[in-house]
Tab-separated table of C-alpha atoms in Angstrom:
chain	number	residue	atom	x	y	z
A	1	MET	CA	0.025	0.067	0.035
A	2	SER	CA	1.484	3.456	-1.015
A	3	ALA	CA	1.291	6.334	1.265
A	4	ALA	CA	-1.028	9.305	0.411
A	5	PRO	CA	0.576	11.851	-2.018
A	6	LEU	CA	2.209	15.013	-0.839
A	7	LEU	CA	0.284	16.982	-3.444
A	8	ASN	CA	-3.067	16.154	-5.132
A	9	VAL	CA	-4.054	18.327	-7.982
A	10	GLU	CA	-7.654	17.597	-9.238
A	11	GLY	CA	-9.373	19.413	-12.267
A	12	VAL	CA	-7.787	22.770	-11.612
A	13	SER	CA	-8.626	25.532	-14.274
A	14	ARG	CA	-7.747	29.138	-14.409
A	15	ARG	CA	-8.589	31.886	-16.885
A	16	ARG	CA	-5.874	34.594	-17.246
A	17	ALA	CA	-5.963	37.816	-19.436
A	18	GLY	CA	-9.330	36.690	-20.924
A	19	ARG	CA	-8.243	33.113	-22.111
A	20	ALA	CA	-8.182	29.857	-20.610
A	21	ALA	CA	-4.401	29.582	-19.252
A	22	VAL	CA	-4.959	26.346	-17.473
A	23	VAL	CA	-7.817	23.729	-18.322
A	24	ASP	CA	-8.771	20.845	-16.054
A	25	VAL	CA	-5.372	19.896	-14.974
A	26	SER	CA	-5.011	16.776	-12.541
A	27	PHE	CA	-1.957	14.981	-11.179
A	28	SER	CA	-0.491	13.965	-7.916
A	29	LEU	CA	3.010	14.030	-6.523
A	30	ASN	CA	4.735	11.889	-3.879
A	31	ALA	CA	7.482	13.058	-1.388
A	32	GLY	CA	10.818	12.464	-2.815
A	33	GLU	CA	9.588	12.698	-6.430
A	34	VAL	CA	10.905	15.056	-9.008
A	35	MET	CA	8.470	16.140	-11.717
A	36	GLY	CA	9.502	18.089	-14.805
A	37	LEU	CA	6.892	20.324	-16.307
A	38	LEU	CA	7.380	20.826	-19.973
A	39	GLY	CA	5.645	23.114	-22.405
A	40	VAL	CA	6.308	25.773	-24.994
A	41	ASN	CA	6.095	29.495	-24.046
A	42	GLY	CA	2.564	30.227	-23.077
A	43	ALA	CA	1.432	26.583	-22.372
A	44	GLY	CA	0.414	27.540	-18.952
A	45	LYS	CA	3.393	26.392	-16.860
A	46	SER	CA	3.867	29.563	-14.925
A	47	THR	CA	0.137	29.955	-14.155
A	48	SER	CA	-0.016	26.434	-12.973
A	49	LEU	CA	2.980	26.882	-10.631
A	50	ALA	CA	1.690	30.412	-9.139
A	51	MET	CA	-1.575	28.326	-8.294
A	52	LEU	CA	0.390	25.587	-6.582
A	53	ALA	CA	2.441	28.234	-4.773
A	54	GLY	CA	-0.624	30.034	-3.552
A	55	ALA	CA	-0.216	33.128	-5.333
A	56	LEU	CA	-3.018	32.602	-7.610
A	57	ARG	CA	-6.552	30.952	-6.898
A	58	PRO	CA	-7.809	28.394	-9.271
A	59	ASP	CA	-11.211	29.211	-10.816
A	60	ALA	CA	-12.096	25.512	-10.543
A	61	GLY	CA	-10.629	22.201	-9.006
A	62	SER	CA	-8.898	21.420	-5.844
A	63	ILE	CA	-5.409	21.326	-4.703
A	64	ARG	CA	-4.639	19.316	-1.580
A	65	LEU	CA	-1.362	19.570	0.413
A	66	ARG	CA	-0.858	16.523	2.681
A	67	GLY	CA	-4.420	16.137	2.386
A	68	GLU	CA	-5.493	19.391	3.436
A	69	ASP	CA	-7.434	21.775	1.078
A	70	PHE	CA	-4.802	24.430	-0.021
A	71	VAL	CA	-7.126	26.675	-1.903
A	72	ALA	CA	-9.191	27.270	1.247
A	73	GLN	CA	-6.208	27.513	3.601
A	74	PRO	CA	-3.252	29.268	1.458
A	75	GLY	CA	-1.488	29.517	4.968
A	76	LEU	CA	-0.241	26.033	4.431
A	77	ALA	CA	2.189	27.340	1.999
A	78	ARG	CA	4.053	28.868	4.961
A	79	GLN	CA	6.046	25.896	6.139
A	80	LEU	CA	5.474	23.388	3.145
A	81	ILE	CA	6.104	25.285	-0.091
A	82	GLY	CA	9.142	27.188	-1.478
A	83	TRP	CA	8.502	28.872	-4.664
A	84	LEU	CA	11.076	30.279	-7.052
A	85	PRO	CA	9.149	32.371	-9.564
A	86	GLU	CA	10.179	33.048	-13.226
A	87	ASN	CA	12.908	35.966	-13.164
A	88	ALA	CA	13.541	35.466	-9.488
A	89	PRO	CA	12.118	38.819	-8.196
A	90	SER	CA	13.945	40.487	-5.213
A	91	TRP	CA	14.166	43.927	-3.266
A	92	PRO	CA	17.010	45.522	-4.704
A	93	GLU	CA	17.792	47.483	-1.705
A	94	LEU	CA	18.238	44.542	0.546
A	95	SER	CA	21.393	42.414	0.904
A	96	VAL	CA	21.411	38.542	0.006
A	97	GLU	CA	21.613	37.872	3.735
A	98	GLU	CA	18.669	40.055	4.736
A	99	HIS	CA	16.561	38.430	2.069
A	100	LEU	CA	17.356	34.997	3.454
A	101	VAL	CA	16.599	36.142	6.999
A	102	ALA	CA	13.524	37.850	5.970
A	103	PHE	CA	12.085	34.924	4.195
A	104	SER	CA	12.832	32.692	6.949
A	105	ARG	CA	11.160	35.147	9.467
A	106	LEU	CA	8.221	35.462	7.215
A	107	ARG	CA	7.714	31.777	7.301
A	108	GLY	CA	7.538	32.029	11.239
A	109	ALA	CA	11.174	31.352	12.262
A	110	ASN	CA	12.572	33.440	15.314
A	111	ARG	CA	15.586	35.462	14.604
A	112	PRO	CA	18.305	32.824	15.969
A	113	ALA	CA	16.639	30.261	13.992
A	114	ALA	CA	16.341	32.503	10.745
A	115	ARG	CA	20.111	33.304	10.999
A	116	ARG	CA	20.992	29.539	11.389
A	117	ALA	CA	18.788	28.777	8.336
A	118	ALA	CA	20.488	31.683	6.406
A	119	ASP	CA	23.964	30.533	7.247
A	120	ALA	CA	23.261	27.061	6.131
A	121	ILE	CA	21.771	27.840	2.702
A	122	VAL	CA	24.489	30.398	2.237
A	123	GLU	CA	26.890	27.542	2.724
A	124	ARG	CA	25.153	25.023	0.780
A	125	LEU	CA	24.630	27.359	-2.228
A	126	ARG	CA	28.061	28.813	-1.930
A	127	LEU	CA	26.808	32.334	-1.576
A	128	GLY	CA	29.477	33.461	0.959
A	129	ASP	CA	30.842	36.026	-1.372
A	130	LEU	CA	27.571	37.551	-1.954
A	131	ARG	CA	26.255	37.652	1.329
A	132	ARG	CA	26.407	41.233	2.150
A	133	ARG	CA	25.908	42.298	-1.394
A	134	LEU	CA	22.694	44.277	-2.335
A	135	ALA	CA	20.366	42.213	-4.567
A	136	GLY	CA	20.094	45.355	-6.907
A	137	VAL	CA	23.823	44.815	-7.917
A	138	LEU	CA	23.660	41.191	-8.614
A	139	SER	CA	23.989	39.649	-12.029
A	140	GLN	CA	20.918	37.919	-13.306
A	141	GLY	CA	22.587	34.485	-12.473
A	142	GLN	CA	23.388	35.632	-9.083
A	143	ARG	CA	19.812	36.863	-8.676
A	144	GLN	CA	18.504	33.511	-9.890
A	145	ARG	CA	20.592	31.719	-7.049
A	146	LEU	CA	19.388	34.356	-4.382
A	147	GLY	CA	15.742	33.429	-5.377
A	148	LEU	CA	16.685	29.579	-5.196
A	149	ALA	CA	18.079	30.254	-1.646
A	150	CYS	CA	15.022	32.145	-0.576
A	151	ALA	CA	12.744	29.174	-1.994
A	152	LEU	CA	14.935	26.700	0.114
A	153	VAL	CA	15.907	28.452	3.266
A	154	HIS	CA	12.973	26.879	5.257
A	155	GLU	CA	13.584	23.453	3.933
A	156	PRO	CA	10.160	23.088	2.285
A	157	ALA	CA	8.203	19.671	1.575
A	158	LEU	CA	7.238	20.904	-1.834
A	159	ILE	CA	9.813	22.953	-4.044
A	160	ILE	CA	8.369	24.602	-7.092
A	161	LEU	CA	11.073	25.860	-9.547
A	162	ASP	CA	10.037	27.975	-12.621
A	163	GLU	CA	12.955	28.022	-15.033
A	164	PRO	CA	15.560	27.736	-12.295
A	165	ALA	CA	18.434	27.337	-14.720
A	166	ASN	CA	17.813	30.809	-16.189
A	167	ALA	CA	21.012	32.823	-16.825
A	168	LEU	CA	23.092	30.198	-14.777
A	169	ASP	CA	26.474	29.037	-16.074
A	170	PRO	CA	27.259	25.361	-16.812
A	171	VAL	CA	28.986	24.925	-13.613
A	172	GLN	CA	25.900	26.380	-11.741
A	173	VAL	CA	23.463	24.246	-13.705
A	174	GLY	CA	25.400	21.270	-12.359
A	175	GLU	CA	25.215	22.413	-8.845
A	176	LEU	CA	21.405	23.120	-9.279
A	177	ARG	CA	20.961	19.526	-10.541
A	178	ARG	CA	22.745	18.019	-7.572
A	179	LEU	CA	20.780	20.217	-5.194
A	180	ILE	CA	17.564	19.208	-6.650
A	181	ARG	CA	18.601	15.360	-6.221
A	182	GLU	CA	19.989	16.079	-2.777
A	183	ARG	CA	16.513	17.653	-1.795
A	184	ALA	CA	14.601	15.008	-3.319
A	185	ALA	CA	16.695	12.376	-1.453
A	186	ALA	CA	15.899	14.139	1.805
A	187	GLY	CA	12.182	13.596	1.191
A	188	ALA	CA	11.139	16.837	-0.677
A	189	ALA	CA	8.933	16.855	-3.749
A	190	VAL	CA	10.261	18.954	-6.529
A	191	ILE	CA	8.248	20.414	-9.579
A	192	LEU	CA	10.657	21.900	-12.186
A	193	SER	CA	9.309	23.913	-15.014
A	194	THR	CA	11.334	24.502	-18.012
A	195	HIS	CA	11.141	24.289	-21.789
A	196	VAL	CA	14.613	22.770	-22.046
A	197	LEU	CA	14.334	19.087	-22.480
A	198	ALA	CA	17.853	18.465	-21.343
A	199	GLU	CA	17.068	19.863	-17.997
A	200	VAL	CA	14.277	17.537	-17.234
A	201	LEU	CA	16.120	14.526	-18.594
A	202	ALA	CA	18.918	15.263	-16.112
A	203	VAL	CA	17.180	15.310	-13.008
A	204	CYS	CA	13.354	14.349	-13.162
A	205	ASP	CA	11.771	10.906	-12.311
A	206	ARG	CA	8.634	11.961	-14.189
A	207	VAL	CA	7.487	14.331	-16.925
A	208	ALA	CA	4.403	16.129	-17.408
A	209	VAL	CA	3.722	18.046	-20.609
A	210	LEU	CA	1.410	21.014	-20.824
A	211	HIS	CA	0.151	22.293	-24.056
A	212	GLU	CA	-2.446	25.076	-24.413
A	213	GLY	CA	-3.299	24.894	-20.708
A	214	ARG	CA	-4.053	21.112	-20.735
A	215	LEU	CA	-1.955	18.321	-19.374
A	216	ARG	CA	-1.214	16.225	-22.372
A	217	HIS	CA	1.275	13.886	-21.016
A	218	ASP	CA	2.323	12.571	-17.393
A	219	ALA	CA	4.602	9.641	-17.241
A	220	PRO	CA	7.787	8.298	-15.465
A	221	LEU	CA	11.099	8.948	-17.284
A	222	ARG	CA	13.098	5.867	-17.679
A	223	GLY	CA	16.813	5.955	-18.992
A	224	ASP	CA	17.896	6.588	-22.471
A	225	GLU	CA	14.768	4.838	-24.029
A	226	GLY	CA	12.577	7.164	-22.142
A	227	ALA	CA	14.615	10.284	-23.174
A	228	ALA	CA	14.153	9.500	-26.736
A	229	ALA	CA	10.491	8.671	-26.380
A	230	LEU	CA	9.928	11.944	-24.298
A	231	GLU	CA	11.604	13.858	-27.137
A	232	ALA	CA	9.232	12.408	-29.709
A	233	THR	CA	6.224	12.945	-27.471
A	234	PHE	CA	7.113	16.575	-26.567
A	235	PHE	CA	7.459	17.512	-30.324
A	236	ALA	CA	4.432	15.790	-31.441
A	237	ILE	CA	2.463	17.700	-28.643
A	238	ALA	CA	4.123	21.111	-29.133
A	239	THR	CA	3.546	20.869	-32.827
A	240	GLY	CA	0.118	19.590	-32.689
A	241	ALA	CA	0.745	16.272	-34.407
A	242	ALA	CA	-0.397	14.500	-31.228
A	243	ALA	CA	-3.781	16.147	-31.202
B	1	MET	CA	3.931	37.283	14.429
B	2	SER	CA	3.431	37.357	10.676
B	3	THR	CA	2.294	40.988	10.761
B	4	MET	CA	5.513	41.955	12.677
B	5	ALA	CA	7.572	40.193	10.489
B	6	VAL	CA	6.298	42.150	7.371
B	7	ALA	CA	6.660	45.294	9.375
B	8	ARG	CA	10.360	44.578	10.265
B	9	LEU	CA	10.990	43.695	6.765
B	10	GLU	CA	9.401	46.929	5.463
B	11	LEU	CA	11.069	49.103	8.153
B	12	ARG	CA	14.451	47.587	7.193
B	13	ARG	CA	13.616	48.523	3.538
B	14	LEU	CA	12.731	52.000	4.460
B	15	ALA	CA	15.871	52.448	6.487
B	16	VAL	CA	17.993	51.905	3.584
B	17	ARG	CA	15.759	53.764	0.877
B	18	PRO	CA	17.284	57.227	-0.064
B	19	LEU	CA	13.643	58.597	-0.508
B	20	ALA	CA	12.907	58.167	3.124
B	21	TRP	CA	15.986	59.758	4.306
B	22	ALA	CA	15.796	62.633	1.669
B	23	LEU	CA	12.236	63.348	2.716
B	24	ALA	CA	12.919	63.386	6.360
B	25	ALA	CA	16.039	65.576	6.104
B	26	LEU	CA	14.438	68.134	3.832
B	27	THR	CA	11.170	68.347	5.707
B	28	ILE	CA	12.673	68.621	9.119
B	29	ALA	CA	15.203	71.299	7.953
B	30	TRP	CA	12.111	73.245	6.621
B	31	LEU	CA	10.055	72.692	9.869
B	32	ALA	CA	13.136	73.912	12.121
B	33	TRP	CA	13.463	76.899	9.870
B	34	THR	CA	9.574	77.608	10.285
B	35	PHE	CA	10.056	77.129	13.990
B	36	ILE	CA	12.971	79.435	14.317
B	37	LEU	CA	11.027	82.046	12.293
B	38	GLY	CA	7.980	81.648	14.361
B	39	LEU	CA	9.962	81.681	17.708
B	40	GLY	CA	11.696	84.943	16.717
B	41	GLN	CA	8.505	86.625	15.924
B	42	PHE	CA	7.005	85.361	19.154
B	43	LEU	CA	9.971	86.798	21.311
B	44	GLY	CA	9.777	89.939	19.343
B	45	ALA	CA	5.823	90.390	20.128
B	46	GLN	CA	6.194	89.416	23.791
B	47	VAL	CA	6.276	92.966	25.023
B	48	LYS	CA	3.092	93.751	23.238
B	49	LEU	CA	1.272	90.462	24.122
B	50	ALA	CA	2.064	91.099	27.764
B	51	ALA	CA	-0.160	94.026	27.776
B	52	VAL	CA	-3.140	91.985	26.338
B	53	ALA	CA	-5.507	90.074	28.508
B	54	ASP	CA	-5.820	86.309	27.486
B	55	ALA	CA	-3.088	86.807	24.807
B	56	PRO	CA	-2.104	83.871	22.833
B	57	GLY	CA	1.173	82.138	24.056
B	58	PHE	CA	4.003	80.093	22.969
B	59	THR	CA	1.702	77.131	22.213
B	60	ASP	CA	-0.653	79.084	19.915
B	61	LEU	CA	1.881	81.227	18.261
B	62	VAL	CA	4.624	78.801	17.638
B	63	ALA	CA	4.004	75.085	18.405
B	64	ILE	CA	0.514	74.580	16.810
B	65	PRO	CA	1.588	76.554	13.613
B	66	LEU	CA	4.498	74.269	13.431
B	67	LEU	CA	2.350	71.047	13.686
B	68	ALA	CA	-0.094	72.657	10.910
B	69	GLU	CA	2.961	73.148	8.815
B	70	LEU	CA	3.729	69.424	9.231
B	71	ALA	CA	0.226	68.567	8.348
B	72	LYS	CA	0.585	70.593	5.169
B	73	LEU	CA	3.955	68.745	4.279
B	74	ALA	CA	2.184	65.418	5.146
B	75	PHE	CA	-0.205	65.721	2.130
B	76	LEU	CA	2.976	65.367	-0.245
B	77	VAL	CA	5.239	63.418	1.913
B	78	VAL	CA	2.830	60.548	2.982
B	79	PRO	CA	1.771	59.623	-0.516
B	80	LEU	CA	5.392	59.610	-1.469
B	81	MET	CA	6.272	57.302	1.381
B	82	THR	CA	3.344	54.896	0.619
B	83	MET	CA	3.285	54.874	-3.063
B	84	THR	CA	5.639	51.783	-3.504
B	85	GLN	CA	4.380	49.864	-0.551
B	86	LEU	CA	2.047	47.722	-2.643
B	87	ALA	CA	2.239	49.101	-6.074
B	88	GLY	CA	6.011	48.650	-6.242
B	89	GLU	CA	5.844	45.204	-4.885
B	90	ARG	CA	3.113	44.178	-7.307
B	91	ARG	CA	5.275	45.570	-10.262
B	92	GLY	CA	8.447	43.984	-9.188
B	93	GLY	CA	6.785	40.699	-8.738
B	94	THR	CA	7.609	40.557	-5.005
B	95	LEU	CA	3.976	40.810	-3.969
B	96	ALA	CA	3.168	37.360	-5.432
B	97	LEU	CA	6.418	36.149	-3.607
B	98	LEU	CA	5.241	37.570	-0.293
B	99	ALA	CA	1.657	35.994	-0.902
B	100	SER	CA	3.410	32.665	-1.442
B	101	THR	CA	4.903	32.652	1.990
B	102	GLY	CA	1.441	31.800	3.331
B	103	LEU	CA	0.840	35.514	4.400
B	104	SER	CA	-2.685	36.595	4.093
B	105	PRO	CA	-3.577	40.043	2.590
B	106	ARG	CA	-4.383	41.298	6.028
B	107	HIS	CA	-0.826	40.457	7.398
B	108	ILE	CA	0.814	42.202	4.593
B	109	VAL	CA	-1.291	45.363	4.588
B	110	ILE	CA	-1.235	45.633	8.310
B	111	GLY	CA	2.493	44.951	8.371
B	112	LYS	CA	3.318	47.599	5.871
B	113	TYR	CA	0.942	50.112	7.467
B	114	LEU	CA	2.769	49.596	10.794
B	115	ALA	CA	6.247	50.102	9.265
B	116	VAL	CA	5.102	53.443	7.662
B	117	LEU	CA	3.420	54.468	10.991
B	118	VAL	CA	6.870	53.902	12.633
B	119	TRP	CA	8.490	56.284	10.104
B	120	LEU	CA	5.730	58.806	10.360
B	121	GLY	CA	5.957	58.608	14.241
B	122	LEU	CA	9.708	59.366	14.328
B	123	TRP	CA	9.093	62.327	11.882
B	124	LEU	CA	6.470	63.670	14.234
B	125	LEU	CA	8.490	63.111	17.277
B	126	ALA	CA	11.436	65.028	15.615
B	127	THR	CA	9.111	67.962	14.910
B	128	VAL	CA	7.286	68.060	18.325
B	129	ALA	CA	10.647	67.774	19.992
B	130	MET	CA	11.349	71.494	18.931
B	131	PRO	CA	8.509	73.027	20.880
B	132	LEU	CA	8.893	70.495	23.672
B	133	VAL	CA	12.370	71.721	24.267
B	134	VAL	CA	11.544	75.270	24.303
B	135	GLY	CA	8.214	74.779	26.043
B	136	ALA	CA	9.887	73.065	29.038
B	137	GLU	CA	11.830	76.451	29.743
B	138	SER	CA	8.654	78.572	29.214
B	139	THR	CA	4.891	78.609	29.900
B	140	ALA	CA	3.487	76.177	27.245
B	141	ASP	CA	-0.086	74.898	27.342
B	142	TRP	CA	0.744	71.332	27.650
B	143	GLY	CA	-2.984	70.042	27.239
B	144	LYS	CA	-3.336	72.073	24.101
B	145	LEU	CA	0.011	70.906	22.629
B	146	ALA	CA	-0.860	67.208	23.556
B	147	SER	CA	-4.222	67.435	21.889
B	148	ALA	CA	-2.605	69.211	18.689
B	149	THR	CA	-0.066	66.329	18.587
B	150	LEU	CA	-2.764	63.786	18.787
B	151	GLY	CA	-4.615	65.445	15.949
B	152	THR	CA	-1.419	65.551	13.802
B	153	ALA	CA	-0.600	61.859	14.598
B	154	LEU	CA	-4.230	60.811	13.661
B	155	LEU	CA	-4.019	62.948	10.418
B	156	LEU	CA	-0.645	61.202	9.438
B	157	ALA	CA	-2.084	57.687	10.347
B	158	THR	CA	-5.200	58.579	8.109
B	159	LEU	CA	-3.068	59.806	5.463
B	160	ALA	CA	-0.937	56.667	5.645
B	161	ALA	CA	-3.877	54.347	5.339
B	162	ILE	CA	-5.292	56.272	2.377
B	163	GLY	CA	-1.835	55.981	0.625
B	164	ILE	CA	-1.676	52.315	1.429
B	165	ALA	CA	-5.228	51.787	-0.110
B	166	CYS	CA	-4.103	53.656	-3.146
B	167	SER	CA	-1.049	51.639	-3.512
B	168	ALA	CA	-3.006	48.480	-3.363
B	169	ALA	CA	-5.137	49.797	-6.254
B	170	THR	CA	-2.583	50.031	-8.809
B	171	SER	CA	0.798	48.682	-10.264
B	172	PHE	CA	2.160	52.132	-10.765
B	173	PRO	CA	3.592	53.927	-7.777
B	174	ALA	CA	3.385	57.356	-9.338
B	175	ILE	CA	-0.365	56.806	-10.141
B	176	ALA	CA	-0.683	55.671	-6.479
B	177	ALA	CA	0.843	58.729	-5.156
B	178	ALA	CA	-1.379	60.851	-7.435
B	179	MET	CA	-4.498	59.095	-6.286
B	180	ALA	CA	-3.588	59.426	-2.582
B	181	LEU	CA	-3.243	63.165	-3.093
B	182	ILE	CA	-6.208	63.746	-4.763
B	183	VAL	CA	-8.351	61.736	-2.252
B	184	THR	CA	-6.679	63.519	0.437
B	185	LEU	CA	-7.621	66.919	-1.108
B	186	ILE	CA	-10.958	65.889	-1.824
B	187	LEU	CA	-11.585	64.702	1.907
B	188	TRP	CA	-9.912	67.975	3.042
B	189	THR	CA	-12.240	70.219	1.056
B	190	ILE	CA	-15.277	68.350	0.312
B	191	ASP	CA	-17.535	70.808	2.227
B	192	ARG	CA	-16.258	73.690	0.313
B	193	GLY	CA	-19.054	74.242	-1.888
B	194	ALA	CA	-21.588	73.979	0.959
B	195	GLN	CA	-19.443	76.697	2.845
B	196	ALA	CA	-19.687	78.916	-0.291
B	197	ALA	CA	-23.387	78.649	-0.214
B	198	GLY	CA	-23.485	79.567	3.482
B	199	VAL	CA	-24.424	76.078	4.640
B	200	THR	CA	-22.653	75.087	7.873
B	201	GLY	CA	-22.920	71.732	9.817
B	202	GLY	CA	-24.389	68.632	8.355
B	203	PHE	CA	-23.091	65.507	6.814
B	204	LEU	CA	-20.573	67.217	4.480
B	205	GLU	CA	-18.835	69.169	7.163
B	206	TRP	CA	-18.785	65.995	9.247
B	207	LEU	CA	-17.149	64.275	6.332
B	208	THR	CA	-14.356	66.902	5.747
B	209	MET	CA	-11.035	65.992	7.394
B	210	ALA	CA	-10.169	69.741	8.153
B	211	THR	CA	-13.091	69.985	10.561
B	212	HIS	CA	-11.866	67.227	12.809
B	213	LEU	CA	-8.176	68.246	12.732
B	214	GLN	CA	-9.007	71.921	13.508
B	215	ASN	CA	-10.881	70.949	16.728
B	216	LEU	CA	-7.804	68.960	17.882
B	217	LEU	CA	-5.407	71.784	16.883
B	218	ARG	CA	-7.572	74.171	19.063
B	219	GLY	CA	-7.309	71.837	22.069
B	220	LEU	CA	-10.554	70.294	21.714
B	221	VAL	CA	-10.717	66.464	21.973
B	222	VAL	CA	-14.116	65.449	20.863
B	223	THR	CA	-15.265	61.727	20.668
B	224	SER	CA	-16.828	62.189	17.059
B	225	ASP	CA	-13.372	63.626	15.792
B	226	LEU	CA	-11.701	60.512	16.957
B	227	VAL	CA	-14.274	58.184	15.608
B	228	TRP	CA	-13.903	60.066	12.156
B	229	PHE	CA	-10.289	59.256	12.036
B	230	ALA	CA	-10.649	55.656	13.219
B	231	LEU	CA	-13.324	54.978	10.732
B	232	ALA	CA	-11.216	56.589	7.836
B	233	ILE	CA	-8.396	54.411	8.793
B	234	ALA	CA	-10.274	51.326	9.158
B	235	LEU	CA	-12.037	51.847	5.795
B	236	SER	CA	-8.885	52.500	3.895
B	237	LEU	CA	-7.114	49.426	5.295
B	238	ALA	CA	-10.236	47.413	4.643
B	239	LEU	CA	-10.205	48.341	1.066
B	240	ALA	CA	-6.504	47.677	0.639
B	241	ILE	CA	-6.923	44.225	2.129
B	242	ARG	CA	-9.748	43.454	-0.103
B	243	ARG	CA	-7.931	44.690	-3.192
B	244	LEU	CA	-4.851	42.569	-2.279
B	245	GLY	CA	-7.180	39.613	-1.697
B	246	ALA	CA	-8.693	40.013	-5.120
B	247	ASP	CA	-5.003	39.943	-6.723
B	248	ARG	CA	-5.218	36.211	-6.230
B	249	GLU	CA	-8.467	35.951	-8.085
B	250	ARG	CA	-7.683	38.581	-10.848
B	251	GLN	CA	-4.140	38.465	-11.857
């Protein structure tokens, strides 16, 4: 008998800017699982992730986190969810360290605990050199790492990463992949949204493909054979050949 | 706890923002100049005033005009301080990030409001310190000064709440500042037409912000004035919370 899923999404839909951005999406995710969310630009990936992070409310459907209704109780996100939005927004006048302490405190940690959490994530992401630097003077890649650190500082059970490899150099991309696997091994579930197939193939156990707001594919990824099949499936969906 | 975390974060951001320091420095310098001028005129007129029964004293001629000057400056300063509170966050994408930490719109709005109140409180304190220092060595009317300070504090708190509500309504800080200024001016002068027609009293006069501040500046603490300020603050913050809650639905 398998344990109840960490995340259960049922029939979620959302209109945005006058069009159906996400339509009747359902899936579930277990602890320790890494799911890649693929789709071309405008497929509905960011809208889906914003709903899973609690920043947007679905028009229809349910999202359950550890069995609790997340739509009715967005406060559940406080401890359970870490979200890196697209473009990694930050406050330009605050330093890297101030961001990390602030995010930890916003999620309920007291000052000493927030400092310890900030120290730990600084060490893990090797942000020591940037620690006292203002977010406003960081490069795009450095801001991306700061956003990642803010998403992980409270060690969430569900990690939602929207294009996390944006602007990272190859060494940092390798480090990001190790970090994702490490968190999954520690029991966190990870959703990784990207339009880069190689990214998904490198770290994910399972792949979902969104197209025009609908979930068109959701299957485990198995070795090289799975990679070739995924590529064929993705292009068929993205070009409309699999309609 | 969550509200205080937002307030602390916002205070930290205010403390490192050049706009907050520039506004504080320029306005306090202006108010100090106004105070010195007023004090000089008061000292020069003391001989004449001594001959008049029930003549106005230091509080009426120096301290209260100083607070009235602060109130005038606040019309511009407070919208500038509040314009980025929510509009800037929304524009920069950090408002959604804040919402994703599980904070409710109420926590975010009240936290930001408290941070602005702390800044405005320090601004008021720096201004009131001038007449307090001189008043300690003269014959100030402490009751009237306390009433006027309370009135100015309530005005600042109301303007801050209006500014936060306007900042919640848009993604453009400049539009938020303009909206807050216009709303404040409307509230300040809403009974002007009635006054021109010779009508006094009534609902329009009660609705006017100036009516309630002037009573407190004269040393009159009336419950209905306090209620007016409390209602204006509560209504503005409620609108801001409602608008922020709608972001999750509308974006």
